[in-house]
CSV table of C-alpha atoms in Angstrom, one decimal:
chain,number,residue,atom,x,y,z
A,1,MET,CA,-9.9,-51.7,-111.7
A,2,THR,CA,-7.9,-48.5,-111.3
A,3,ALA,CA,-10.7,-46.5,-112.9
A,4,GLU,CA,-13.3,-48.1,-110.6
A,5,ARG,CA,-11.2,-47.3,-107.6
A,6,ILE,CA,-10.8,-43.7,-108.7
A,7,ARG,CA,-14.6,-43.4,-109.2
A,8,ASP,CA,-15.2,-44.9,-105.8
A,9,LYS,CA,-12.8,-42.5,-104.2
A,10,VAL,CA,-14.4,-39.5,-105.9
A,11,ALA,CA,-17.9,-40.7,-104.8
A,12,ALA,CA,-16.8,-41.3,-101.2
A,13,SER,CA,-15.1,-37.9,-101.1
A,14,ARG,CA,-18.2,-36.2,-102.5
A,15,LYS,CA,-20.4,-37.9,-99.9
A,16,LYS,CA,-18.1,-36.4,-97.3
A,17,GLY,CA,-18.7,-33.0,-98.9
A,18,ILE,CA,-15.1,-32.7,-100.1
A,19,TRP,CA,-14.4,-30.6,-103.3
A,20,MET,CA,-12.9,-32.9,-105.9
A,21,GLY,CA,-11.9,-30.3,-108.5
A,22,GLY,CA,-13.3,-28.7,-111.6
A,23,VAL,CA,-14.5,-25.2,-112.2
A,24,PRO,CA,-15.7,-23.7,-108.8
A,25,PRO,CA,-19.2,-22.2,-108.8
A,26,TYR,CA,-19.3,-18.4,-109.2
A,27,GLY,CA,-18.7,-16.8,-105.8
A,28,TYR,CA,-16.2,-19.4,-104.7
A,29,ARG,CA,-12.5,-20.0,-105.2
A,30,VAL,CA,-10.4,-23.1,-104.2
A,31,GLU,CA,-7.9,-23.1,-101.4
A,32,ASN,CA,-6.3,-26.3,-100.1
A,33,ARG,CA,-8.8,-28.3,-102.1
A,34,LYS,CA,-11.7,-26.5,-100.3
A,35,LEU,CA,-14.3,-24.0,-101.6
A,36,VAL,CA,-14.0,-20.6,-99.9
A,37,ALA,CA,-15.9,-17.4,-100.4
A,38,ASP,CA,-14.5,-15.3,-103.2
A,39,GLY,CA,-15.0,-11.8,-101.7
A,40,GLU,CA,-17.3,-9.5,-103.6
A,41,ARG,CA,-18.6,-12.3,-105.9
A,42,ALA,CA,-20.1,-14.0,-102.9
A,43,GLU,CA,-22.2,-10.9,-102.3
A,44,HIS,CA,-23.2,-10.9,-106.0
A,45,VAL,CA,-24.6,-14.4,-105.5
A,46,ARG,CA,-26.7,-13.3,-102.5
A,47,TRP,CA,-27.9,-10.3,-104.3
A,48,ILE,CA,-29.0,-12.3,-107.4
A,49,PHE,CA,-31.0,-14.7,-105.2
A,50,ALA,CA,-32.6,-11.8,-103.3
A,51,ARG,CA,-33.4,-9.9,-106.5
A,52,PHE,CA,-34.9,-12.9,-108.2
A,53,LEU,CA,-37.1,-13.4,-105.1
A,54,GLU,CA,-38.3,-9.8,-105.5
A,55,ILE,CA,-39.2,-9.8,-109.2
A,56,GLY,CA,-39.4,-13.4,-110.2
A,57,SER,CA,-37.8,-12.8,-113.6
A,58,GLY,CA,-34.4,-14.3,-114.6
A,59,THR,CA,-34.4,-12.2,-117.8
A,60,GLU,CA,-34.8,-9.0,-115.9
A,61,VAL,CA,-32.3,-9.9,-113.2
A,62,ALA,CA,-29.7,-10.9,-115.9
A,63,ARG,CA,-30.3,-7.5,-117.5
A,64,GLU,CA,-29.7,-5.7,-114.3
A,65,VAL,CA,-26.5,-7.7,-113.6
A,66,ASP,CA,-25.3,-6.9,-117.1
A,67,LYS,CA,-25.9,-3.2,-116.7
A,68,SER,CA,-24.0,-3.3,-113.4
A,69,GLY,CA,-20.9,-4.5,-115.2
A,70,VAL,CA,-20.6,-7.8,-113.2
A,71,ARG,CA,-18.9,-10.5,-115.3
A,72,THR,CA,-18.0,-14.2,-114.9
A,73,PRO,CA,-14.4,-15.0,-113.7
A,74,LYS,CA,-13.5,-15.3,-117.4
A,75,GLY,CA,-14.9,-11.9,-118.2
A,76,ASN,CA,-18.0,-13.1,-120.0
A,77,ARG,CA,-21.5,-11.6,-119.5
A,78,ILE,CA,-23.8,-13.3,-117.0
A,79,ASP,CA,-26.7,-14.0,-119.3
A,80,LYS,CA,-30.0,-15.6,-118.5
A,81,LYS,CA,-28.8,-19.2,-118.9
A,82,TYR,CA,-25.7,-18.6,-116.7
A,83,LEU,CA,-28.0,-17.0,-114.1
A,84,TYR,CA,-30.4,-19.9,-114.0
A,85,ARG,CA,-27.6,-22.3,-113.5
A,86,MET,CA,-26.6,-20.3,-110.5
A,87,LEU,CA,-30.1,-20.4,-109.1
A,88,TYR,CA,-30.1,-24.2,-109.4
A,89,ASN,CA,-26.6,-24.7,-108.0
A,90,ARG,CA,-26.9,-26.4,-104.6
A,91,ALA,CA,-23.4,-25.4,-103.6
A,92,TYR,CA,-24.9,-22.1,-102.6
A,93,ILE,CA,-26.8,-23.8,-99.7
A,94,GLY,CA,-23.6,-25.6,-98.6
A,95,GLU,CA,-24.2,-28.9,-100.4
A,96,ALA,CA,-22.0,-31.1,-102.6
A,97,VAL,CA,-23.7,-33.0,-105.4
A,98,HIS,CA,-22.6,-36.3,-106.9
A,99,LYS,CA,-24.7,-38.1,-109.6
A,100,GLY,CA,-27.9,-36.3,-108.7
A,101,ASN,CA,-27.5,-36.8,-104.9
A,102,SER,CA,-26.7,-34.0,-102.5
A,103,TYR,CA,-24.6,-34.3,-99.4
A,104,PRO,CA,-23.5,-31.7,-96.7
A,105,GLY,CA,-20.4,-29.9,-98.0
A,106,GLU,CA,-17.3,-28.7,-96.2
A,107,HIS,CA,-17.8,-25.2,-97.6
A,108,LYS,CA,-19.8,-22.2,-96.3
A,109,ALA,CA,-23.3,-21.6,-97.7
A,110,PHE,CA,-24.1,-18.2,-99.3
A,111,VAL,CA,-27.9,-18.7,-99.4
A,112,ASP,CA,-30.1,-19.7,-96.4
A,113,ARG,CA,-32.5,-22.6,-96.9
A,114,GLU,CA,-35.6,-20.4,-96.6
A,115,THR,CA,-34.5,-18.1,-99.5
A,116,TRP,CA,-33.6,-21.2,-101.6
A,117,ASP,CA,-37.0,-22.8,-101.0
A,118,ARG,CA,-38.8,-19.6,-101.9
A,119,VAL,CA,-36.8,-19.1,-105.0
A,120,HIS,CA,-37.4,-22.6,-106.2
A,121,ALA,CA,-41.1,-22.3,-105.5
A,122,ILE,CA,-41.1,-19.5,-108.0
A,123,LEU,CA,-38.9,-21.5,-110.5
A,124,LYS,CA,-41.4,-24.4,-110.4
A,125,GLU,CA,-44.1,-22.1,-112.0
A,126,SER,CA,-44.2,-21.6,-115.7
A,127,PRO,CA,-43.2,-18.1,-117.0
A,128,ARG,CA,-46.9,-17.5,-118.0
A,129,LYS,CA,-48.1,-18.3,-114.5
A,130,ARG,CA,-45.4,-16.1,-113.0
A,131,ALA,CA,-46.5,-13.3,-115.3
A,132,ALA,CA,-50.2,-13.8,-114.4
A,133,ARG,CA,-49.5,-13.9,-110.7
A,134,THR,CA,-47.6,-10.6,-110.7
A,135,ARG,CA,-49.5,-8.7,-113.4
A,136,ALA,CA,-51.6,-6.8,-110.9
A,137,ASP,CA,-48.4,-5.6,-109.1
A,138,THR,CA,-46.7,-4.6,-112.4
A,139,PRO,CA,-46.9,-1.0,-113.8
A,140,ALA,CA,-49.7,-0.9,-116.4
A,141,LEU,CA,-48.3,-1.5,-119.9
A,142,LEU,CA,-49.7,1.7,-121.4
A,143,LYS,CA,-49.6,4.0,-118.4
A,144,GLY,CA,-48.9,7.6,-119.5
A,145,LEU,CA,-49.1,6.7,-123.2
A,146,LEU,CA,-52.8,6.2,-124.0
A,147,HIS,CA,-55.0,9.1,-124.9
A,148,GLY,CA,-58.7,9.4,-126.0
A,149,PRO,CA,-60.3,11.3,-128.9
A,150,ASP,CA,-60.5,14.4,-126.7
A,151,GLY,CA,-56.8,14.3,-126.0
A,152,ALA,CA,-57.3,13.3,-122.3
A,153,ALA,CA,-55.0,10.6,-120.9
A,154,PHE,CA,-56.3,7.2,-119.8
A,155,SER,CA,-55.5,5.9,-116.4
A,156,PRO,CA,-55.2,2.2,-115.4
A,157,ILE,CA,-57.7,0.9,-112.8
A,158,HIS,CA,-58.5,-2.6,-111.6
A,159,THR,CA,-61.2,-4.3,-109.6
A,160,ARG,CA,-61.8,-7.8,-108.3
A,161,LYS,CA,-65.0,-9.8,-108.5
A,162,GLY,CA,-65.4,-13.3,-107.3
A,163,GLY,CA,-61.6,-13.6,-106.8
A,164,LYS,CA,-61.0,-12.6,-110.5
A,165,LEU,CA,-59.0,-9.5,-111.5
A,166,TYR,CA,-60.4,-7.1,-114.0
A,167,ARG,CA,-58.2,-4.4,-115.5
A,168,TYR,CA,-59.2,-1.3,-117.5
A,169,TYR,CA,-58.0,2.0,-118.8
A,170,VAL,CA,-60.4,4.8,-118.0
A,171,SER,CA,-60.4,8.4,-119.5
A,172,GLN,CA,-59.5,11.2,-117.2
A,173,THR,CA,-62.5,13.0,-118.6
A,174,VAL,CA,-64.8,10.3,-117.4
A,175,LEU,CA,-63.1,10.1,-114.0
A,176,LYS,CA,-63.6,13.9,-113.6
A,177,HIS,CA,-67.0,14.4,-115.2
A,178,GLY,CA,-68.7,11.0,-115.2
A,179,ALA,CA,-69.8,8.4,-117.7
A,180,GLY,CA,-70.8,9.7,-121.1
A,181,ALA,CA,-68.4,12.7,-120.9
A,182,CYS,CA,-66.1,11.0,-123.5
A,183,PRO,CA,-67.2,8.9,-126.5
A,184,ILE,CA,-64.6,6.3,-125.5
A,185,GLY,CA,-64.6,6.3,-121.7
A,186,ARG,CA,-63.2,2.8,-120.8
A,187,VAL,CA,-61.4,0.0,-122.5
A,188,PRO,CA,-60.4,-3.5,-121.3
A,189,ALA,CA,-56.7,-3.4,-120.5
A,190,GLY,CA,-55.8,-6.9,-121.8
A,191,GLU,CA,-57.4,-6.3,-125.2
A,192,ILE,CA,-55.8,-3.0,-125.9
A,193,GLU,CA,-52.4,-4.0,-124.6
A,194,ALA,CA,-52.4,-7.1,-126.8
A,195,ALA,CA,-53.4,-4.9,-129.8
A,196,ILE,CA,-50.4,-2.6,-129.1
A,197,ILE,CA,-48.0,-5.5,-128.8
A,198,ASP,CA,-49.2,-6.9,-132.1
A,199,GLN,CA,-48.7,-3.5,-133.7
A,200,LEU,CA,-45.2,-3.3,-132.4
A,201,ARG,CA,-44.4,-6.8,-133.6
A,202,ALA,CA,-45.7,-5.9,-137.1
A,203,VAL,CA,-43.5,-2.7,-137.0
A,204,PHE,CA,-40.4,-4.8,-136.7
A,205,ARG,CA,-41.1,-6.4,-140.1
A,206,GLN,CA,-41.5,-3.1,-142.0
A,207,PRO,CA,-38.4,-2.4,-144.2
A,208,GLU,CA,-38.6,1.4,-143.7
A,209,ILE,CA,-38.7,1.0,-139.9
A,210,VAL,CA,-35.7,-1.4,-140.0
A,211,ALA,CA,-33.8,1.0,-142.2
A,212,GLY,CA,-34.6,4.0,-139.9
A,213,THR,CA,-33.6,2.0,-136.9
A,214,TRP,CA,-30.4,0.9,-138.4
A,215,LYS,CA,-29.4,4.4,-139.4
A,216,ALA,CA,-30.2,5.7,-135.8
A,217,ALA,CA,-28.2,2.8,-134.3
A,218,ARG,CA,-25.3,3.3,-136.7
A,219,ALA,CA,-25.1,6.9,-135.7
A,220,GLN,CA,-24.1,5.8,-132.2
A,221,ASP,CA,-22.2,2.6,-133.2
A,222,GLY,CA,-20.8,2.6,-136.7
A,223,GLU,CA,-20.3,-1.1,-136.7
A,224,VAL,CA,-24.0,-2.0,-136.5
A,225,ALA,CA,-25.0,-3.7,-139.8
A,226,GLU,CA,-28.5,-3.4,-141.2
A,227,ALA,CA,-28.9,-7.2,-141.2
A,228,ASP,CA,-28.0,-7.2,-137.5
A,229,ALA,CA,-30.6,-4.6,-136.7
A,230,ARG,CA,-33.2,-6.5,-138.6
A,231,ALA,CA,-32.4,-9.8,-136.9
A,232,ALA,CA,-32.3,-8.1,-133.5
A,233,LEU,CA,-35.7,-6.5,-133.9
A,234,GLN,CA,-37.2,-9.7,-135.2
A,235,GLN,CA,-36.0,-11.5,-132.0
A,236,LEU,CA,-38.9,-10.1,-130.1
A,237,ASP,CA,-41.4,-12.1,-132.2
A,238,PRO,CA,-41.0,-15.4,-130.5
A,239,LEU,CA,-40.4,-13.8,-127.1
A,240,ARG,CA,-43.8,-12.3,-126.8
A,241,ASP,CA,-45.3,-15.0,-124.5
A,242,GLU,CA,-42.0,-15.4,-122.5
A,243,LEU,CA,-41.6,-11.8,-121.6
A,244,PHE,CA,-42.2,-10.9,-118.0
A,245,PRO,CA,-44.9,-8.1,-117.6
A,246,ALA,CA,-42.3,-5.7,-116.2
A,247,GLU,CA,-40.1,-6.3,-119.3
A,248,GLN,CA,-43.0,-5.8,-121.6
A,249,ALA,CA,-43.8,-2.5,-119.9
A,250,ARG,CA,-40.1,-1.4,-120.3
A,251,ILE,CA,-40.1,-2.2,-124.0
A,252,VAL,CA,-43.4,-0.5,-124.7
A,253,ALA,CA,-42.2,2.6,-122.9
A,254,LEU,CA,-38.9,2.5,-124.8
A,255,LEU,CA,-40.7,2.2,-128.2
A,256,ALA,CA,-43.9,4.2,-127.9
A,257,GLU,CA,-44.1,8.0,-127.9
A,258,ARG,CA,-47.9,8.2,-127.7
A,259,ILE,CA,-51.0,6.1,-128.4
A,260,ASP,CA,-54.3,7.6,-129.4
A,261,ILE,CA,-57.6,5.7,-129.4
A,262,GLY,CA,-60.6,6.7,-131.4
A,263,ALA,CA,-63.7,5.4,-133.0
A,264,ASP,CA,-61.8,4.3,-136.1
A,265,GLY,CA,-59.0,2.5,-134.2
A,266,LEU,CA,-55.6,3.1,-132.7
A,267,SER,CA,-52.8,5.4,-133.7
A,268,LEU,CA,-49.2,4.6,-132.5
A,269,GLN,CA,-46.4,7.1,-132.6
A,270,LEU,CA,-43.0,5.4,-132.4
A,271,ARG,CA,-39.7,6.5,-130.9
A,272,ILE,CA,-37.0,5.8,-133.5
A,273,ASP,CA,-34.3,6.4,-130.9
A,274,GLY,CA,-36.0,3.8,-128.7
A,275,LEU,CA,-36.0,1.3,-131.6
A,276,ALA,CA,-32.3,2.0,-132.2
A,277,GLY,CA,-31.5,1.4,-128.5
A,278,LEU,CA,-33.5,-1.8,-128.4
A,279,ALA,CA,-31.8,-3.0,-131.6
A,280,ARG,CA,-28.4,-2.4,-130.0
A,281,GLU,CA,-29.5,-4.1,-126.8
A,282,LEU,CA,-30.8,-7.2,-128.5
A,283,GLN,CA,-27.7,-7.4,-130.7
A,284,ALA,CA,-25.5,-7.3,-127.6
A,285,ASP,CA,-27.7,-10.1,-126.0
A,286,ASN,CA,-27.3,-12.2,-129.2
A,287,LEU,CA,-23.5,-11.7,-129.2
A,288,GLY,CA,-23.3,-12.6,-125.5
A,289,ALA,CA,-25.3,-15.8,-126.0
A,290,ALA,CA,-23.0,-16.8,-128.9
A,291,ALA,CA,-19.9,-16.2,-126.7
């Protein structure tokens, strides 16, 4: 009976919007059994919602938060899982939740309802749909990297027909002198980007690349083990379809020095320093997730 009374009291208090204990959401602290704004952390919450609304990628927002040095109250990294829990926490719109039901809370909201609704409209989409929806607004994956058999750079262009988006890379030689001025004048963007991503994924499995990456990473951090570098690089394999386009572009720019296309195929020049940086970055992500 006592337990039932306690449960009933908690439920009744929750329905009144009263804070009933536990770990307060990031951005709040507890004073006199009430949630109140926790200074600068409340601004961090507003920024995270606004930034997610801009780019639609929890992975990228979490990376930006990590680079800024912002941490949880316990000093841990705000990783992607933590960030998504924040985006789903209804406390930020001034509500108290009990057993799946929301009630008006006594505390102040950090996020207005319009922003909340727009963020959750994005969250309802799958990562692939979000990527497809924003791809046209994302910097081209191979911009500044792709060159033709005559050494001229290729520029990204796109057009729409019947409501469908078509993307290409076109040789600067063709743009200046017209069709036929270069043996390879235009290539479909999606096909060549997929080919480069496949090449990069294959690179991560090559022992000599792993060893070179490990040596470069160890030169900056003597505690990096070869097995850790290998595991970190191989992490990208299952992430291919989940990566947001902007994140794919960042990784390709980090890893590729130059890409040459010719009649006999593609030639990819790698940046070993970029591989080392990525290995350290992924290892840090792995350690943060384990913590």
